[in-house]
Coordinates of C-alpha atoms in Angstrom, one line a residue:
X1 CA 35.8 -35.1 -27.9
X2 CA 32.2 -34.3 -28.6
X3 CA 30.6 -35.8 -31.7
X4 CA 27.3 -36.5 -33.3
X5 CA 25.9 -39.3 -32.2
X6 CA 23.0 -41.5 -33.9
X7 CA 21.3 -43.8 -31.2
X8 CA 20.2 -47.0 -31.8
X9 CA 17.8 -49.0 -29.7
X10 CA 17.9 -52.8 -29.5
X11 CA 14.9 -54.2 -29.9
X12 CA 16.4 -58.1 -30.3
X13 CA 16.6 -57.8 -33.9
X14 CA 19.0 -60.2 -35.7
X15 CA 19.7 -56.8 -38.1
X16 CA 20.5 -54.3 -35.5
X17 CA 24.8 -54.8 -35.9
X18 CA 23.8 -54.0 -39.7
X19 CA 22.0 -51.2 -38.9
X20 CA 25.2 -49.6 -36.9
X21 CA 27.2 -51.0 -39.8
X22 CA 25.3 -48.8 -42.1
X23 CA 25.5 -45.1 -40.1
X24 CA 29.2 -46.1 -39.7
X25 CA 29.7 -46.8 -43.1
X26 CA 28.4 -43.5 -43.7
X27 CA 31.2 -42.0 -41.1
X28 CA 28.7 -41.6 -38.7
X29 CA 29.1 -42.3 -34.9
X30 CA 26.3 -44.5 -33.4
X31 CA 25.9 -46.9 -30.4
X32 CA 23.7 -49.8 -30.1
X33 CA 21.8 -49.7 -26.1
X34 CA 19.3 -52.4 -25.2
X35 CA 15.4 -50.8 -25.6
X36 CA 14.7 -50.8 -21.8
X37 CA 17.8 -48.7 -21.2
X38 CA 16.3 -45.8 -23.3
X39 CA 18.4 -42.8 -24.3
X40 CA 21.2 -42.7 -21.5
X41 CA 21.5 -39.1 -19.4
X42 CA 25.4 -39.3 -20.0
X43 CA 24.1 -39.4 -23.7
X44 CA 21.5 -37.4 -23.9
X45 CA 23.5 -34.4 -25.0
X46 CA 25.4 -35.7 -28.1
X47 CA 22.0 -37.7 -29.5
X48 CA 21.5 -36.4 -32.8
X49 CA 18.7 -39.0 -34.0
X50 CA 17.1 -42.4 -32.6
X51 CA 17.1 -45.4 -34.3
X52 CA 14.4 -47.9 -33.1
X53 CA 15.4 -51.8 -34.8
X54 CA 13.2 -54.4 -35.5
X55 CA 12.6 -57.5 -33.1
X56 CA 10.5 -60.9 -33.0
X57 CA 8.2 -60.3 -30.5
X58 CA 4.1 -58.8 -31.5
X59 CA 4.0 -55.4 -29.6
X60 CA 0.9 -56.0 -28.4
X61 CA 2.1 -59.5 -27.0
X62 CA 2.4 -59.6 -23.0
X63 CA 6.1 -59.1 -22.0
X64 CA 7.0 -57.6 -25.4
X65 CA 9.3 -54.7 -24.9
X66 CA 7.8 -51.5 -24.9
X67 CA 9.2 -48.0 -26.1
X68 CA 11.0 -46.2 -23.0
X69 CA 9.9 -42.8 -21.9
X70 CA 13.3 -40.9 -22.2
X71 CA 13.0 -41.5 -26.2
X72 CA 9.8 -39.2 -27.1
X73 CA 10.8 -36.5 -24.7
X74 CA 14.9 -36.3 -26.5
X75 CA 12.9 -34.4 -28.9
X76 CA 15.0 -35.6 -31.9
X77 CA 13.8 -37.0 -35.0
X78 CA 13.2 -40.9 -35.0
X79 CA 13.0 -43.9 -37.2
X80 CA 11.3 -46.9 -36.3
X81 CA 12.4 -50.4 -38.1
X82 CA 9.7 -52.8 -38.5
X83 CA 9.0 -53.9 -34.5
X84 CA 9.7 -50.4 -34.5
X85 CA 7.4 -48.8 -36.4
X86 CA 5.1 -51.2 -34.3
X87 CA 6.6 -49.8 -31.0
X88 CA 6.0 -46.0 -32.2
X89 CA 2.7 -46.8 -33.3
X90 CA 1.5 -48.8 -30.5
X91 CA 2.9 -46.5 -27.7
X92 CA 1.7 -43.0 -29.6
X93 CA -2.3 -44.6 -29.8
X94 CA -2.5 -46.5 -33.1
X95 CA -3.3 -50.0 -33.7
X96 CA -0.7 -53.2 -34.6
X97 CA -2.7 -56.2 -35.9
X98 CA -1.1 -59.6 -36.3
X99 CA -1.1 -59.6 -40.9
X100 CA -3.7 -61.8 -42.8
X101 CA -0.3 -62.9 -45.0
X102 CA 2.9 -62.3 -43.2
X103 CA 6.1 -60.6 -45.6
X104 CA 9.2 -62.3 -45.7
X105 CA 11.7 -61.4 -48.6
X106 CA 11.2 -59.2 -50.9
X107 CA 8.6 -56.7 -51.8
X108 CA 7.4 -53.9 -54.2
X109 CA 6.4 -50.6 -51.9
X110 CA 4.9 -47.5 -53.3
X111 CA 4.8 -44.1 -52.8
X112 CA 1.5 -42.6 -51.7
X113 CA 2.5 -38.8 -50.2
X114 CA 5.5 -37.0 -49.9
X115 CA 7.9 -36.8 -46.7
X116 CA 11.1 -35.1 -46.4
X117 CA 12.8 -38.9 -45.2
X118 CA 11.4 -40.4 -49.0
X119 CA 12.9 -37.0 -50.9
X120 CA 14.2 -38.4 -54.0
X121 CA 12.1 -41.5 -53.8
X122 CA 9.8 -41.1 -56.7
X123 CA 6.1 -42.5 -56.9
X124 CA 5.8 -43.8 -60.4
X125 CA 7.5 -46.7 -59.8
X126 CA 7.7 -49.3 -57.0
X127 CA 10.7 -49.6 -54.9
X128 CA 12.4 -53.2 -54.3
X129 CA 12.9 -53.6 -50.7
X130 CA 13.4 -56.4 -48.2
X131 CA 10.3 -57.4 -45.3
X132 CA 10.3 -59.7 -42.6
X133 CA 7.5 -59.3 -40.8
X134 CA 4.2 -61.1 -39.3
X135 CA 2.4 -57.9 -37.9
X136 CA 1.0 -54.8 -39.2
X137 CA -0.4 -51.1 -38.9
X138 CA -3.7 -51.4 -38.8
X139 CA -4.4 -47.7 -37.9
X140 CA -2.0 -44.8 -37.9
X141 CA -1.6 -42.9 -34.3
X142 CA -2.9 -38.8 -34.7
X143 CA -0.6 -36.4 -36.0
X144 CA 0.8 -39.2 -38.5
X145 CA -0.1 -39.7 -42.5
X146 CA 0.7 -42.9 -44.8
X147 CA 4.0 -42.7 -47.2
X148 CA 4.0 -45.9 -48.6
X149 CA 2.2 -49.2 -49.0
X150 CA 2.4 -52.2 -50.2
X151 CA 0.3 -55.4 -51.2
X152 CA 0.3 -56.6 -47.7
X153 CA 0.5 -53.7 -45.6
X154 CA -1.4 -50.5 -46.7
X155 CA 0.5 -48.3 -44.4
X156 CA 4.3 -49.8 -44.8
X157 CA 6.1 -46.0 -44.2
X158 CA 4.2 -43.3 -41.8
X159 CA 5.6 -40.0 -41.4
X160 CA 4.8 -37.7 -38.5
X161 CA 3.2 -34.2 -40.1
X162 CA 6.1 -32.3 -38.7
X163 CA 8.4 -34.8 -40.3
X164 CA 10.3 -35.8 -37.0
X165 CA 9.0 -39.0 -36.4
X166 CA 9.2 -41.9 -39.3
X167 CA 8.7 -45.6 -39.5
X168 CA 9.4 -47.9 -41.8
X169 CA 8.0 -52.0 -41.9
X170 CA 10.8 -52.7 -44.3
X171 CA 14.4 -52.7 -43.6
X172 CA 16.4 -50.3 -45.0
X173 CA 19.8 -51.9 -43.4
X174 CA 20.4 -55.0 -45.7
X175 CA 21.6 -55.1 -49.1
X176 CA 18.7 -56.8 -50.6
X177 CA 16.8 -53.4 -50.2
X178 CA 18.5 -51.7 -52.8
X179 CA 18.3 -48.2 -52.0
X180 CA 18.9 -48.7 -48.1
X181 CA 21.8 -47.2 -47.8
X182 CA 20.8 -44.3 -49.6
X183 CA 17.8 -44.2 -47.1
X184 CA 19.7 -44.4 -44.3
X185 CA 22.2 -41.1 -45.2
X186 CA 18.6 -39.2 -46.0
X187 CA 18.1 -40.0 -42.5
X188 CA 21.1 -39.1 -41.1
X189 CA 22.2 -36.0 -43.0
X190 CA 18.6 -34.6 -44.0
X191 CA 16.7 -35.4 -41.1
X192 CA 19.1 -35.7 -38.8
X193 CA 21.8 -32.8 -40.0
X194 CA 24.2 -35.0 -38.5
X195 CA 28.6 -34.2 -39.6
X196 CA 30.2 -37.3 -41.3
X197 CA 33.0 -37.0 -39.1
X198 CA 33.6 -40.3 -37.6
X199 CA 37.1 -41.8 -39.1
X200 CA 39.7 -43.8 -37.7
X201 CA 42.2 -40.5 -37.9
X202 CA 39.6 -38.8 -36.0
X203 CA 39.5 -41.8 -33.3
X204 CA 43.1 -42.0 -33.4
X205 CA 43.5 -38.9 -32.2
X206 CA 40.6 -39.0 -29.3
X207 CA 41.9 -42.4 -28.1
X208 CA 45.7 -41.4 -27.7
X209 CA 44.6 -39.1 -25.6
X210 CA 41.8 -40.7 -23.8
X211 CA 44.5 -43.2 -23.0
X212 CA 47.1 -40.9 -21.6
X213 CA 44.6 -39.7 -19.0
X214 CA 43.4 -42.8 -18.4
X215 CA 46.8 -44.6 -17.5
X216 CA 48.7 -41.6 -16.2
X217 CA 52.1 -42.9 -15.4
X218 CA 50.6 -45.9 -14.4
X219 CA 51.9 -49.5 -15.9
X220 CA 49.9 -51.6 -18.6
X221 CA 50.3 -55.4 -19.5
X222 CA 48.6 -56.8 -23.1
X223 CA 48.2 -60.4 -23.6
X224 CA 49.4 -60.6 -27.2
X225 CA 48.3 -63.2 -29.5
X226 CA 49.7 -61.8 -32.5
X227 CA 46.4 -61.6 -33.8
X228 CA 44.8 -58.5 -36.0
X229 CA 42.7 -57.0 -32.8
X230 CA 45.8 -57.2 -30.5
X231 CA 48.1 -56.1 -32.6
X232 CA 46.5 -53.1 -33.5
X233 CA 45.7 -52.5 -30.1
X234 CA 49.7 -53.2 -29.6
X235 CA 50.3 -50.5 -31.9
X236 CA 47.9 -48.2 -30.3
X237 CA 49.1 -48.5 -26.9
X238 CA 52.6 -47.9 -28.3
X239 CA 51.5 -44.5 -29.9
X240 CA 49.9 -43.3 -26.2
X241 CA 52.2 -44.5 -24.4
X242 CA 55.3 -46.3 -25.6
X243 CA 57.4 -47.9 -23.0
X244 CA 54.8 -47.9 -20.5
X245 CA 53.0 -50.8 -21.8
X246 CA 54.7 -54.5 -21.8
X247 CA 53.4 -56.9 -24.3
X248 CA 53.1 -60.7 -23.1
X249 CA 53.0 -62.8 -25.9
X250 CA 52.4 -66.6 -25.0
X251 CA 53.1 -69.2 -27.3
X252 CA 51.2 -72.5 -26.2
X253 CA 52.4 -74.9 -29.0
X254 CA 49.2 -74.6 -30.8
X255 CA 50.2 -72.1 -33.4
X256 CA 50.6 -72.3 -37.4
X257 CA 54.0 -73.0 -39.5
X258 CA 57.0 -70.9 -37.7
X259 CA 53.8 -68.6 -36.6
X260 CA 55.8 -68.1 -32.6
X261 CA 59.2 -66.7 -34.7
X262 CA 57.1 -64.2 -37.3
X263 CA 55.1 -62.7 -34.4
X264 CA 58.4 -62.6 -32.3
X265 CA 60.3 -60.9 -35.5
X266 CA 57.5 -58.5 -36.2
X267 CA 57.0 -57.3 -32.2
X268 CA 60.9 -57.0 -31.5
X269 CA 61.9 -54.4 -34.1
X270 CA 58.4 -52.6 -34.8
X271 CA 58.0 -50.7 -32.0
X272 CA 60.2 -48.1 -30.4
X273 CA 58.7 -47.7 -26.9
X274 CA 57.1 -51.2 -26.4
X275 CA 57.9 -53.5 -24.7
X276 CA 57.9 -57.0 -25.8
X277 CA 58.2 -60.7 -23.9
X278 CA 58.4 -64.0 -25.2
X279 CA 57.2 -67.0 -22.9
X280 CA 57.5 -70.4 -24.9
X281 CA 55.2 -72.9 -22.6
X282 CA 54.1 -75.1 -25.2
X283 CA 55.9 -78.0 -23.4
X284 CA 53.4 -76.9 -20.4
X285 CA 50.4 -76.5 -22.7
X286 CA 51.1 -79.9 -24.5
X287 CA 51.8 -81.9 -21.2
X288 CA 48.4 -80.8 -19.8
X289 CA 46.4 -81.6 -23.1
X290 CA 47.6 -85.1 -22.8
X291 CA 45.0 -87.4 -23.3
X292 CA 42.0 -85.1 -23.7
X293 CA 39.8 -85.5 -26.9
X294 CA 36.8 -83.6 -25.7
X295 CA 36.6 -80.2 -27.4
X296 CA 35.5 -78.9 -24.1
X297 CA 37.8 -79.5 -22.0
X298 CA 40.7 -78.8 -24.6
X299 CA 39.3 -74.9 -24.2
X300 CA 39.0 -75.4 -20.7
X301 CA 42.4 -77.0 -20.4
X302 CA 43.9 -74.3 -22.5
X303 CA 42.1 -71.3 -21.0
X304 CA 43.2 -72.4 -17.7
X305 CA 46.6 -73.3 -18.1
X306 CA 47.2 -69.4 -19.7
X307 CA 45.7 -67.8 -17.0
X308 CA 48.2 -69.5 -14.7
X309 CA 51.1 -68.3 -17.1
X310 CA 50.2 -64.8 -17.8
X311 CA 49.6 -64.3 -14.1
X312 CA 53.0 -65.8 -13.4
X313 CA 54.8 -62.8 -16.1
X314 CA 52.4 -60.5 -14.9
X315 CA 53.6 -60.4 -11.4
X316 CA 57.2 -60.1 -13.3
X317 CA 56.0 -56.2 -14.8
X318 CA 56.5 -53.7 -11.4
X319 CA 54.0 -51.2 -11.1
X320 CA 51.3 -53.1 -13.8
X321 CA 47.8 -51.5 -12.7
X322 CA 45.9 -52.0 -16.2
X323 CA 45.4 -55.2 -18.5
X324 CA 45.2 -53.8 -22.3
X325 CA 42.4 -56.2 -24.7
X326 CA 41.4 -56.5 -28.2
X327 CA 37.4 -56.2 -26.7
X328 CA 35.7 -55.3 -30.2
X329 CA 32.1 -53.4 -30.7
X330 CA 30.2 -56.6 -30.9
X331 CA 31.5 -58.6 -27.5
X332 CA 29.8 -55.8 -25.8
X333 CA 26.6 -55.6 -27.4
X334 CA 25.9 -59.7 -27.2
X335 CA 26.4 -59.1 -23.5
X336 CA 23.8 -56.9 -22.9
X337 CA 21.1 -57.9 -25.8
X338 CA 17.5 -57.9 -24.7
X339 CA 15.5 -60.6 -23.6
X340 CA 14.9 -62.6 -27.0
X341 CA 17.6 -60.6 -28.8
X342 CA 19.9 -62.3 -31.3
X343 CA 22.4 -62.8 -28.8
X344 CA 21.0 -64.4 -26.0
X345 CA 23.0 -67.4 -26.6
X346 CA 25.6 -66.4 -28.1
X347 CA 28.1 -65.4 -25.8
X348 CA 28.8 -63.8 -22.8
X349 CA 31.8 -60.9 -22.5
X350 CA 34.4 -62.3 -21.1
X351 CA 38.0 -60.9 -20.0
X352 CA 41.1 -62.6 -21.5
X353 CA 38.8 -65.8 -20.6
X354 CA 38.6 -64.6 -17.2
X355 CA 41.5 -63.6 -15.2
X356 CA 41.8 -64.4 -11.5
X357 CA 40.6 -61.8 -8.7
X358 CA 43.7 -61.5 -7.1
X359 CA 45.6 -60.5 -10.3
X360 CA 43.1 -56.7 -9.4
X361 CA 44.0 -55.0 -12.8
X362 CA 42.0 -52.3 -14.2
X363 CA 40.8 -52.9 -18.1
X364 CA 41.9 -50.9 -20.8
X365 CA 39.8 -51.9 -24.1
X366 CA 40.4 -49.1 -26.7
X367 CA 38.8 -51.1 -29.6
X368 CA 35.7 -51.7 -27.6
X369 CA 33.7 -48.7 -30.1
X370 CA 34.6 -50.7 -33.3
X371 CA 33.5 -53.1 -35.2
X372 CA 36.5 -55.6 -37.1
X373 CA 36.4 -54.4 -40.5
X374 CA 37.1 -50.8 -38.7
X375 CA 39.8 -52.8 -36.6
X376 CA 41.5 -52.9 -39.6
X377 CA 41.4 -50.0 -41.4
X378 CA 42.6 -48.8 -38.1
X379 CA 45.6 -51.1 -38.5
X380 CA 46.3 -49.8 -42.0
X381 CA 46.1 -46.0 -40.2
X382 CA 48.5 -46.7 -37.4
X383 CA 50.7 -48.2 -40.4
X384 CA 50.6 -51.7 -39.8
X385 CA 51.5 -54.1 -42.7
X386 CA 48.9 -55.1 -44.7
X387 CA 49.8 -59.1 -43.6
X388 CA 48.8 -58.1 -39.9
X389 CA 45.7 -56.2 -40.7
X390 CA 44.0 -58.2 -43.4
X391 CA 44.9 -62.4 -41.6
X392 CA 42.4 -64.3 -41.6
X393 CA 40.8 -65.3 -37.8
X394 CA 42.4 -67.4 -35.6
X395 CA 40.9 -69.3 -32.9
X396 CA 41.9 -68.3 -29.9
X397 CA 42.5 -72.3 -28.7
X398 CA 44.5 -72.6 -31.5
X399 CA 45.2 -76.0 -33.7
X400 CA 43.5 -77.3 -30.9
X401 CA 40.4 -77.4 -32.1
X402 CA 41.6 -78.4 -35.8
X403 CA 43.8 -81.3 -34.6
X404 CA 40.8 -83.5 -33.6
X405 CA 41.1 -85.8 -30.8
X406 CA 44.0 -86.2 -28.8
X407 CA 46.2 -83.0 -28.9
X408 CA 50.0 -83.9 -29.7
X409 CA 53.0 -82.2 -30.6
X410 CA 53.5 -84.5 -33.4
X411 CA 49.9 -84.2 -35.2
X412 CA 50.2 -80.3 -34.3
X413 CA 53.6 -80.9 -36.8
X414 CA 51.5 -82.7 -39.1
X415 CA 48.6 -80.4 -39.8
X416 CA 50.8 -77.3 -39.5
X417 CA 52.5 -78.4 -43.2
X418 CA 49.3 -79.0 -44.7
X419 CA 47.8 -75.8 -43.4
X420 CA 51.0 -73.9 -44.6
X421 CA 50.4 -75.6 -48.0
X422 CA 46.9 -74.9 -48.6
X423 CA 47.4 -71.5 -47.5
X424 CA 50.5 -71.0 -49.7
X425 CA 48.3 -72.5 -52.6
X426 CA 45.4 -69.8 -51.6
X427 CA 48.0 -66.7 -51.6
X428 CA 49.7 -68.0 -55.2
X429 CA 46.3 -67.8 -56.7
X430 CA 45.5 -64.2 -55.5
X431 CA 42.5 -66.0 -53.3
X432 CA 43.6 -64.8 -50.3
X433 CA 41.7 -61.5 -49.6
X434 CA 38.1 -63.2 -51.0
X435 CA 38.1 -65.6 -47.9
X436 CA 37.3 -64.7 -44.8
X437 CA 39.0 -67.6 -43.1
X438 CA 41.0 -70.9 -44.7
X439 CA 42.2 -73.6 -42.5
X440 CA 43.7 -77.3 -42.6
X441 CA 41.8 -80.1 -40.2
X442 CA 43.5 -83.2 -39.1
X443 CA 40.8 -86.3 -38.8
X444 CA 41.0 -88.6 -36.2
X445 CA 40.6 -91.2 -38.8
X446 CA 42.8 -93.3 -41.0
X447 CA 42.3 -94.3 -44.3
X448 CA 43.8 -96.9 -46.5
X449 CA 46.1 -95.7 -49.1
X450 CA 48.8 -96.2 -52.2
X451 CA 51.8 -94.6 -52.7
X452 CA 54.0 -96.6 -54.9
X453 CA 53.8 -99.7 -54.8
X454 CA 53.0 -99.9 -51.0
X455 CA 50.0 -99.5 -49.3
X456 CA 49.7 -96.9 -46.4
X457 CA 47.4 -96.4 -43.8
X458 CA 47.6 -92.9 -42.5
X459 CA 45.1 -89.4 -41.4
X460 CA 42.5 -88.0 -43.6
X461 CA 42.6 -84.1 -43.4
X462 CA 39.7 -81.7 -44.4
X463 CA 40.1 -78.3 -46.4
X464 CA 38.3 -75.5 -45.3
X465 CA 37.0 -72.5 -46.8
X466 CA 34.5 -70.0 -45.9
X467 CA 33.4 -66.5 -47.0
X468 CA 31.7 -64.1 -44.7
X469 CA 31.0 -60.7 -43.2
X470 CA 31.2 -61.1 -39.5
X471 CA 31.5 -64.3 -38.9
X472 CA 28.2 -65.1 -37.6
X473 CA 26.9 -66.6 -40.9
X474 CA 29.2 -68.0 -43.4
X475 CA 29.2 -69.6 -47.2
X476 CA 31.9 -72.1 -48.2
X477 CA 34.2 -70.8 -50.6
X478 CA 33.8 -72.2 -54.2
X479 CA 37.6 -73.1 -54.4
X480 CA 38.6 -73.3 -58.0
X481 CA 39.4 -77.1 -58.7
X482 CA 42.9 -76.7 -60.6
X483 CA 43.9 -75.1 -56.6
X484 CA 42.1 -77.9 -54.9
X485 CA 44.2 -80.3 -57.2
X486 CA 47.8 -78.4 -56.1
X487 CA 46.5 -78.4 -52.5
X488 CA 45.6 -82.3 -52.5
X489 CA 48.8 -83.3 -55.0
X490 CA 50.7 -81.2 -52.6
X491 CA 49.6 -82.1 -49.0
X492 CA 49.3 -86.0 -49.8
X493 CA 53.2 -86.2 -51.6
X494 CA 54.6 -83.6 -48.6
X495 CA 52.9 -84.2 -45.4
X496 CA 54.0 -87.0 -44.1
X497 CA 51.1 -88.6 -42.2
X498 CA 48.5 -87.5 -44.7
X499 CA 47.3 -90.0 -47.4
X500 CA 43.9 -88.2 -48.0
X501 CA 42.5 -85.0 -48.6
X502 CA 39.1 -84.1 -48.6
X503 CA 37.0 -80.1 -49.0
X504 CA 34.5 -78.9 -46.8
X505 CA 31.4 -77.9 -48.0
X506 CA 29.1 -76.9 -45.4
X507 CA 27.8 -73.5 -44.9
X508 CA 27.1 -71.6 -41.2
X509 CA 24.5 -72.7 -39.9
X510 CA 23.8 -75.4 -39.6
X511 CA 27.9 -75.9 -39.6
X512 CA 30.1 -74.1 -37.8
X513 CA 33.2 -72.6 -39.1
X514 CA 35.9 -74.3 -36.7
X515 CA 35.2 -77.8 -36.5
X516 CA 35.3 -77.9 -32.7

C-alpha cells in the first residue's frame, strides 16, 4: 500500500530516533537510512520530504560524512538539523566555521525574515529552543536568505528563496524546544503536503496482507516469550494466518512468580487458529547454569542452551519454512548507523540470538517499521489486554541477570516472592503505569540480622525503579516512602532468605538498568 513517506537521513546524531518519533507522532510515515545510502531508488517514488539529522563530526573535518547526490536531485523540499544545516550549506557553496562560543542547552532565537517553514512564528519575541552545537554558518550558499539568529550564530535558520530547502542549527525534535513539534507538522503538512495517514488500523490492515503473500501456504514457527513484542506479534500472525503459525514458548526456569502458568493460560484459550506449545526445560537450563557466576557466560549459557531447544521443537512443526520475531524499528537502525553514529556500540541485530544455519528458515519480522510505544498501541488494536500490552521489559536472560552469582533454583524461588511483592505493592498504589520497568535483585551478600530474639544471617536484595522513554537513558523512580516501607516490612517478614532490603538510586548512565 503506497503512502507518504518523510525520509530521514542519519547523520550519527544521538536525536535522530526522536526525530522519527516526532513525524510518527504526527501519523506520519518516515524511515531512518544511514547518510551515505542517500534516498534509496526503491524509495524514491513515495519520498515526500527529506530530513537531514544532526551529527558530531565538523563538516569540513576530513572523513566527515558528506551530503549524497540522490538527495538535491529528489527535488523535494528538505530540512537540515544542525550537522545538517552544515551539510546543506557546505555542499551548496557556503561556508561552516568551527563557533567562537559553542551552544549547548538552551537559547533565545529570533526572527529576522519571513519563510513559509516559520509561518506562525512571530518576530517580536524570541523563541526558546534547544542547541548543541560547536560549529556555525559563517556564510549562506546563493539562492539562500537568513530566518533567524541568535547571540551565537547570526544565521541559526536559512531558508532557500523558493522555500524548498530549510535548515535549522537548533533542534526542533526534543521537548526542551518548546514549539518543536509544532515546527515539525509546519514541515510536514505545509511544506511537505504530506496525508496523516499512518495508524496502527491502517498498518494492520497492510501487514495482514503483506503476510498472506509473503507465507502462502507455507508453515511459520514464533519463539514466544510471552513478552509485549511477541505477543503482539502472536496475535498478528494469528489474524493473517491462524493455524498456520505454531507458537514455541520455552520456559527456562528463569521466569517471575507463576509467570510459565499465566503465559500458558493466556496463549491456550486466546487464539482460535494458533497454535500453541509448551516446553518446560528449566531442569535443562538450571543444570547447565550450575556453577557460573559470570554475567557473561550466564547469557551465553542461556542463549545457547535455547537455541538447542527450539531447534529440537522446530524440527517437530512439518512443513515450518519461516521463523516469526518481535524485531522492533530500533534493532534495525543500530545495525546500520553511520560511522560515529549513536549506535556504534550499541548493538548489533541479531536473530533470536542467532539461530544455527542448518535450521534454513526464512524471517518474518512484521514489527520491524515500529517503534515500542507503537508496539503497543498495536497490541491494544489487535485487542490484547491491557496487562499484555502495557508490562514492563523483561530481560530476555531472565532472573538470571537479577539473581547475582551463582544461578539456582532455590534463589530463583527466593527473589521471585520479593519481586512479586514489590510489584504487588507498585500495582496497589496505582504506580504501575508511571514506571517503565520495576524489578527485585538478589545480592550475593549476606547480612547480619534480628528477627525475634534470634539473630539471622541471610541475602540482601535491592529494589529497582526506573522511569524512561526508550530505555536507552533512564531516571530512578522517586518511590513514595510509605510504599518503600510496605515493600521492605513485606519482603523481610515473607521472603524467607531475605533479612535486608535496600532501593536503588542510580540513574542510566552511568548505571545500567539490569544489574548484569
Amino acid at each position: 500500500m503506497s503512502r507518504d513517506l518523510i525520509l530521514i537521513l542519519d547523520f550519527g546524531s544521538q536525536y535522530t530516533q526522536l526525530i522519527a518519533r516526532r513525524v510518527r507522532e504526527a501519523q506520519v510515515y518516515c524511515e531512518i537510512r544511514p547518510c551515505w545510502e542517500g534516498v534509496p531508488a526503491d524509495l524514491a517514488k513515495s519520498v515526500k520530504g527529506i530530513i537531514l539529522s544532526g551529527g558530531p563530526a565538523s563538516v569540513y573535518a576530513p572523513g566527515a560524512p558528506q551530503l549524497h547526490p540522490s538527495v538535491l536531485a529528489t527535488g523535494v523540499p528538505i530540512l537540515g538539523i544542525c550537522y545538517g544545516m552544515q551539510v546543506l550549506t557546505h555542499t551548496l557553496g557556503g561556508e561552516v566555521e568551527p563557533a567562537a562560543h559553542r551552544e549547548f542547552g538552551r537559547a533565545e532565537i529570533r526572527m529576522t525574515n519571513p519563510c513559509a517553514l516559520f509561518e506562525g512564528f512571530g518576530s517580536d519575541a524570541p523563541e526558546t529552543v534547544w542547541m548543541s552545537h560547536g560549529d556555525r554558518v559563517k556564510r549562506l550558499p546563493d539562492g539562500f536568505h537568513v530566518v533567524a539568529e541568535s547571540p551565537n550564530s547570526p544565521a541559526c535558520a536559512m531558508a532557500s528563496m523558493d522555500d524548498r530547502i530549510f535548515g535549522v542549527q537548533f533542534h526542533p525534535e526534543v521537548h526542551h524546544t518548546p514549539r518543536g513539534r509544532e515546527f515539525i507538522e509546519r514541515f510536514l503538512f505545509g511544506i511537505c503536503a504530506c496525508k496523516a495517514d499512518w495508524t496502527m488500523g491502517q498498518f494492520i490492515e497492510a501487514e495482514v496482507t503483506r503476510i498472506r503473500e509473503q507465507v502462502g501456504d507455507d508453515r511459520v514457527i514464533l519463539g514466544l516469550s510471552g513478552g509485549v513484542d511477541s505477543t503482539v506479534v502472536a496475535a498478528l500472525l494469528d489474524r493473517a494466518i491462524g493455524a498456520q503459525c505454531t507458537a514455541i514458548f520455552v520456559d527456562n526456569g528463569l521466569l517471575r512468580y507463576r509467570e510459565a502458568e499465566e503465559v500458558c493460560s493466556f496463549f491456550e484459550t486466546a487464539f482460535e487458529g494458533l497454535k500453541f506449545v509448551h516446553v518446560d526445560a528449566s531442569e535443562r537450563f538450571l543444570s547447565a547454569l550450575a556453577g557460573v557466576s559470570d554475567p557473561e557466560q550466564k547469557r551465553k549459557t542461556i542463549g545457547r542452551i535455547f537455541i538447542e531447544v527450539f531447534d529440537e521443537e522446530a524440527h517437530k512443526v512439518d512443513g515450518a519454512k519461516w521463523l516469526g520475531q518481535g524485531t522492533l524499528y530500533p534493532d534495525v537502525i543500530e545495525s546500520v548507523s553511520p560511522n560515529g553514529g549513536p549506535s556504534q556500540t550499541i548493538k548489533s541485530h541479531h536473530n533470536v540470538g542467532g539461530l544455527p544455519d542448518h535450521m534454513k528458515l526464512k524471517l518474518i519480522e512484521p514489527l520491524r517499521a515500529l517503534f515500542k510505544d507503537e508496539v503497543r498501541v498495536l497490541g491494544r488494536e489487535l485487542g490484547l489486554p491491557k496487562h499484555k500490552v502495557d508490562r514492563h521489559p523483561f530481560p530476555g536472560p531472565g532472573l538470571a541477570v537479577r539473581v547475582l552469582g551463582e544461578v539456582t533454583k532455590a534463589r530463583c524461588d527466593v527473589l521471585r516472592l520479593a519481586d512479586k511483592i514489590f510489584l504487588d505493592e507498585i500495582r496497589a498504589a496505582g504506580l504501575y503505569d508511571d514506571i517503565w520497568q520495576a524489578f527485585a535483585v538478589l545480592l550475593p551478600v549476606k547480612t547480619v540480622g534480628v528477627m525475634g530474639d534470634e539473630r539471622t544471617y541471610e541475602a540482601a536484595a535491592a529494589l529497582r525503579a526506573v522511569t524512561s522513554v526508550d530505555g536507552m537513558t533512564a531516571d530512578w523512580f522517586h518511590m513514595p516512602y510509605d510504599v518503600l516501607a510496605r515493600c521492605s516490612n513485606r519482603i523481610i517478614n515473607e521472603v524467607r532468605g531475605i533479612n535486608r532490603v535496600t532501593y536503588d538510586i542510580s540513574s542510566k548512565p552511568p548505571g545500567t538498568i539490569e544489574w548484569e
